[in-house]
Amino acid sequence: MALVNMETDSSSFPSSSSSSAARRKYDVFLSFRGEDTRNKFMGHLYEALIQKGIFTFKDDEKLERGKPISPELLKAIEESRFAVVILSENYASSTWCLDELAKIICCKNETGMTVLPVFHYVEPSDVRKQMGTFAQAFAKHEEKENTEKVEKWRDALTQVGSLRGWHLKDYWSEIENIKDIVGWISLHLKYDTLPYIAEDLVGIDSRIEELESRLALGSNDVRFIGIWGMGGMGKTTLARVVYYMVSTKFEACSFIEDVREKSERDGLVGLQQKLISDILMVTDLKISGKYDGVMNIQKRLCHKRILLVIDDVDKLEQLKFLVGKHDWFGLGSRIIITTRDEHVLKAHEVNEIYEVDGLNGEHALQLFSSKAFKGKHVLDDYLELSNHFLQYAGGLPLALEVLGSFLIGKSIAEWKSALERLREFPERTILQVLKISFDGLHDTEKEIFLHIACFFNHRDKDGVVEVLDNLGLYAVIGLKELINKSLLKIDSANDLWMHDLLEEMGKNIVFQECPNDCGRRSRLWNYEDIDNVLKKNQGIEAVQAMYIFCNYNEKKGACWNPEAFLNMYNH
């Protein structure tokens, strides 16, 4: 739900094999001001944690207030995996709470405790800067307490106020955020042994739950589950996380990655050999050919309950020779297939298909800032610029990670310069990933894609089909293939919808046909380029299409040579 500023660096997820994790006694330590929250939010949160089986320590019933913080409580903090700090209006008025918080921040910095702040009807900036009721509380503390202790408390509040957490604003947000907090903790408790993938978990909690439900692990049948979406959407990350989460429930497991690339380079035999070797734990297996591989898979694996991920499939043949039929595997087996092409999944008759969409605004900002600011609070001076980069990325996790990683440590002036450059020169790393889907298209489908990217995005489908058919491009089947390959959607208004980065990729493909001479490109949509070609009577052979009507009306005094149209090869 309303996550704000929660730190997600991998250091927050220590391995269970580490010395600090070995001392963990509690899953969660609750820090709160009882008078503000005991019988309301905190009580409901505590009950929800207990019902979920999360071992939670709260100190209000057993430890006396008004006395110095006890060694027992300090020990409980040290032995907790997470600390949930409920920062309420009067939290800072309690020296006990402030001592707790100082110890919690100490554990965060020294042992890797994960601290989860809940801003309970207070603004994070008030906590971070000690304003409002927090300022009032510290005015009193400074009259009674020594300066060193007060500064220690201030530093603890500044640090906790800079972490991402949950912001409560009304009763309904309390209910939703309790669900989200409990779900987040429950999910991340499973990752104690997986710190290296923790940084990739931003915004995919709900996806994990959805995929887990589709796996139906309680059922004893064999199930094939497809994960489908455009390039850079996080399909492989999702499959990998779920793979590690549920792998202990199977006799044996295998994760076959980069199937498209490896099968093109080396064929399918090596992938078949890896699959069997992983499941049977053998190293001397020899397969003479892909049909021999099929027989070995059928014969050797049909009685084993396995978990198998086949990652980045783009051809039906790959599935035919790796996971041909359900009865190749023992009862209870689960086969997860990731692909950009929905048709491959349907042709193979998978049991279910889960489509992965982009991240929403909140989670997009979380992922972007985790890279650009190392998980710290987004500085106010950078917020507007961050929103421009988020708009450019359009919720695509790959773009958010690439852009955020590039911008880390750079000044505002450098951010502005990077944004301007991006508008003219797209980020190559992102486009290369997206272009894989384009490269696999039929020639007529490539033409349709480029026409839509340059001219017809967000236009009525029926009108576009008529134009494309007039060009001999077989639009009905072509559009269907673009949809199957996650390059296009049809929205509820029957308009074509292509992700902005895909549109940019298409335009970049056309631009690269001849970067220095617009008259030698197949399509023109920019007024300056069109004006240049028509005034100089260029583009006679190369230009196939131009979008001039809107551009002409926007520009006054355009003076174009009519013969430029007549002389064009494709007029």
PDB file of C-alpha atoms in Angstrom, residues 421-532:
ATOM      1  CA  ARG A 421      19.767  14.020 -23.838  1.00  0.00           C
ATOM      2  CA  LEU A 422      17.375  11.142 -23.220  1.00  0.00           C
ATOM      3  CA  ARG A 423      14.640  12.904 -25.170  1.00  0.00           C
ATOM      4  CA  GLU A 424      16.860  13.000 -28.246  1.00  0.00           C
ATOM      5  CA  PHE A 425      19.047   9.922 -27.738  1.00  0.00           C
ATOM      6  CA  PRO A 426      17.258   6.978 -26.077  1.00  0.00           C
ATOM      7  CA  GLU A 427      19.114   4.826 -23.548  1.00  0.00           C
ATOM      8  CA  ARG A 428      20.783   2.085 -25.602  1.00  0.00           C
ATOM      9  CA  THR A 429      20.710  -0.589 -22.892  1.00  0.00           C
ATOM     10  CA  ILE A 430      16.927  -0.350 -22.612  1.00  0.00           C
ATOM     11  CA  LEU A 431      16.293  -0.318 -26.352  1.00  0.00           C
ATOM     12  CA  GLN A 432      18.525  -3.334 -26.935  1.00  0.00           C
ATOM     13  CA  VAL A 433      16.384  -5.427 -24.591  1.00  0.00           C
ATOM     14  CA  LEU A 434      13.132  -4.230 -26.146  1.00  0.00           C
ATOM     15  CA  LYS A 435      14.408  -4.708 -29.706  1.00  0.00           C
ATOM     16  CA  ILE A 436      14.757  -8.479 -29.204  1.00  0.00           C
ATOM     17  CA  SER A 437      10.996  -8.816 -29.676  1.00  0.00           C
ATOM     18  CA  PHE A 438      11.041  -6.641 -32.813  1.00  0.00           C
ATOM     19  CA  ASP A 439      13.858  -8.657 -34.379  1.00  0.00           C
ATOM     20  CA  GLY A 440      11.759 -11.826 -34.152  1.00  0.00           C
ATOM     21  CA  LEU A 441       8.857 -10.418 -36.161  1.00  0.00           C
ATOM     22  CA  HIS A 442       7.824 -11.336 -39.718  1.00  0.00           C
ATOM     23  CA  ASP A 443       8.782  -8.635 -42.228  1.00  0.00           C
ATOM     24  CA  THR A 444       5.183  -7.431 -42.627  1.00  0.00           C
ATOM     25  CA  GLU A 445       4.805  -7.333 -38.826  1.00  0.00           C
ATOM     26  CA  LYS A 446       7.927  -5.163 -38.590  1.00  0.00           C
ATOM     27  CA  GLU A 447       6.384  -2.737 -41.065  1.00  0.00           C
ATOM     28  CA  ILE A 448       3.141  -2.634 -39.075  1.00  0.00           C
ATOM     29  CA  PHE A 449       5.060  -2.060 -35.841  1.00  0.00           C
ATOM     30  CA  LEU A 450       7.026   0.839 -37.305  1.00  0.00           C
ATOM     31  CA  HIS A 451       3.902   2.431 -38.806  1.00  0.00           C
ATOM     32  CA  ILE A 452       2.156   2.299 -35.434  1.00  0.00           C
ATOM     33  CA  ALA A 453       5.203   3.594 -33.548  1.00  0.00           C
ATOM     34  CA  CYS A 454       5.659   6.519 -35.939  1.00  0.00           C
ATOM     35  CA  PHE A 455       2.059   7.428 -36.773  1.00  0.00           C
ATOM     36  CA  PHE A 456      -0.757   5.378 -35.247  1.00  0.00           C
ATOM     37  CA  ASN A 457      -0.161   4.905 -31.512  1.00  0.00           C
ATOM     38  CA  HIS A 458      -3.365   5.694 -29.582  1.00  0.00           C
ATOM     39  CA  ARG A 459      -5.417   5.713 -32.825  1.00  0.00           C
ATOM     40  CA  ASP A 460      -8.635   3.810 -33.530  1.00  0.00           C
ATOM     41  CA  LYS A 461      -7.831   0.207 -34.441  1.00  0.00           C
ATOM     42  CA  ASP A 462     -10.392  -0.155 -37.240  1.00  0.00           C
ATOM     43  CA  GLY A 463      -9.152   2.930 -39.076  1.00  0.00           C
ATOM     44  CA  VAL A 464      -5.550   1.798 -38.763  1.00  0.00           C
ATOM     45  CA  VAL A 465      -6.421  -1.701 -40.008  1.00  0.00           C
ATOM     46  CA  GLU A 466      -7.971  -0.172 -43.118  1.00  0.00           C
ATOM     47  CA  VAL A 467      -4.834   1.858 -43.845  1.00  0.00           C
ATOM     48  CA  LEU A 468      -2.501  -1.080 -43.226  1.00  0.00           C
ATOM     49  CA  ASP A 469      -4.560  -3.420 -45.392  1.00  0.00           C
ATOM     50  CA  ASN A 470      -4.424  -0.890 -48.200  1.00  0.00           C
ATOM     51  CA  LEU A 471      -0.645  -1.140 -47.910  1.00  0.00           C
ATOM     52  CA  GLY A 472      -0.828  -4.931 -48.303  1.00  0.00           C
ATOM     53  CA  LEU A 473       0.389  -5.651 -44.773  1.00  0.00           C
ATOM     54  CA  TYR A 474      -2.327  -8.126 -43.643  1.00  0.00           C
ATOM     55  CA  ALA A 475      -3.184  -6.072 -40.613  1.00  0.00           C
ATOM     56  CA  VAL A 476      -5.517  -8.457 -38.752  1.00  0.00           C
ATOM     57  CA  ILE A 477      -2.964 -11.242 -38.333  1.00  0.00           C
ATOM     58  CA  GLY A 478      -0.126  -8.749 -37.979  1.00  0.00           C
ATOM     59  CA  LEU A 479      -1.742  -6.875 -35.089  1.00  0.00           C
ATOM     60  CA  LYS A 480      -2.543 -10.177 -33.374  1.00  0.00           C
ATOM     61  CA  GLU A 481       1.109 -11.184 -33.491  1.00  0.00           C
ATOM     62  CA  LEU A 482       2.200  -7.836 -32.069  1.00  0.00           C
ATOM     63  CA  ILE A 483      -0.257  -8.329 -29.218  1.00  0.00           C
ATOM     64  CA  ASN A 484       0.951 -11.890 -28.624  1.00  0.00           C
ATOM     65  CA  LYS A 485       4.540 -10.666 -28.429  1.00  0.00           C
ATOM     66  CA  SER A 486       3.708  -7.931 -25.871  1.00  0.00           C
ATOM     67  CA  LEU A 487       4.422  -5.144 -28.348  1.00  0.00           C
ATOM     68  CA  LEU A 488       0.872  -3.802 -28.568  1.00  0.00           C
ATOM     69  CA  LYS A 489      -2.469  -3.734 -26.760  1.00  0.00           C
ATOM     70  CA  ILE A 490      -6.015  -2.750 -27.703  1.00  0.00           C
ATOM     71  CA  ASP A 491      -7.606  -0.605 -25.003  1.00  0.00           C
ATOM     72  CA  SER A 492     -11.234  -0.475 -23.938  1.00  0.00           C
ATOM     73  CA  ALA A 493     -11.965   2.305 -26.471  1.00  0.00           C
ATOM     74  CA  ASN A 494     -10.696   0.084 -29.318  1.00  0.00           C
ATOM     75  CA  ASP A 495      -7.586   2.250 -29.691  1.00  0.00           C
ATOM     76  CA  LEU A 496      -4.117   0.878 -30.310  1.00  0.00           C
ATOM     77  CA  TRP A 497      -1.804   1.270 -27.308  1.00  0.00           C
ATOM     78  CA  MET A 498       1.970   0.862 -27.496  1.00  0.00           C
ATOM     79  CA  HIS A 499       4.234   1.504 -24.494  1.00  0.00           C
ATOM     80  CA  ASP A 500       6.052   4.833 -24.871  1.00  0.00           C
ATOM     81  CA  LEU A 501       9.446   3.139 -24.782  1.00  0.00           C
ATOM     82  CA  LEU A 502       8.395   0.748 -27.544  1.00  0.00           C
ATOM     83  CA  GLU A 503       7.211   3.725 -29.597  1.00  0.00           C
ATOM     84  CA  GLU A 504      10.554   5.389 -28.966  1.00  0.00           C
ATOM     85  CA  MET A 505      12.361   2.205 -30.003  1.00  0.00           C
ATOM     86  CA  GLY A 506      10.411   2.085 -33.282  1.00  0.00           C
ATOM     87  CA  LYS A 507      11.205   5.697 -34.081  1.00  0.00           C
ATOM     88  CA  ASN A 508      14.838   5.089 -33.227  1.00  0.00           C
ATOM     89  CA  ILE A 509      14.962   2.135 -35.647  1.00  0.00           C
ATOM     90  CA  VAL A 510      13.729   4.445 -38.414  1.00  0.00           C
ATOM     91  CA  PHE A 511      16.131   7.215 -37.359  1.00  0.00           C
ATOM     92  CA  GLN A 512      19.067   4.794 -37.531  1.00  0.00           C
ATOM     93  CA  GLU A 513      18.242   4.020 -41.191  1.00  0.00           C
ATOM     94  CA  CYS A 514      20.153   7.207 -41.950  1.00  0.00           C
ATOM     95  CA  PRO A 515      20.901   9.427 -38.922  1.00  0.00           C
ATOM     96  CA  ASN A 516      22.429  12.250 -40.966  1.00  0.00           C
ATOM     97  CA  ASP A 517      19.906  12.472 -43.822  1.00  0.00           C
ATOM     98  CA  CYS A 518      16.182  12.458 -43.071  1.00  0.00           C
ATOM     99  CA  GLY A 519      15.455  12.158 -46.808  1.00  0.00           C
ATOM    100  CA  ARG A 520      16.790   8.615 -46.725  1.00  0.00           C
ATOM    101  CA  ARG A 521      14.546   7.380 -43.941  1.00  0.00           C
ATOM    102  CA  SER A 522      11.408   5.329 -44.569  1.00  0.00           C
ATOM    103  CA  ARG A 523       9.112   7.382 -42.325  1.00  0.00           C
ATOM    104  CA  LEU A 524       8.939  11.036 -41.280  1.00  0.00           C
ATOM    105  CA  TRP A 525       6.856  12.424 -38.419  1.00  0.00           C
ATOM    106  CA  ASN A 526       8.895  15.415 -37.231  1.00  0.00           C
ATOM    107  CA  TYR A 527       7.963  18.790 -38.730  1.00  0.00           C
ATOM    108  CA  GLU A 528      11.545  19.950 -39.251  1.00  0.00           C
ATOM    109  CA  ASP A 529      12.436  16.757 -41.115  1.00  0.00           C
ATOM    110  CA  ILE A 530       9.300  16.889 -43.278  1.00  0.00           C
ATOM    111  CA  ASP A 531       9.822  20.569 -44.030  1.00  0.00           C
ATOM    112  CA  ASN A 532      13.430  19.954 -44.996  1.00  0.00           C
TER     113      ASN A 532
END
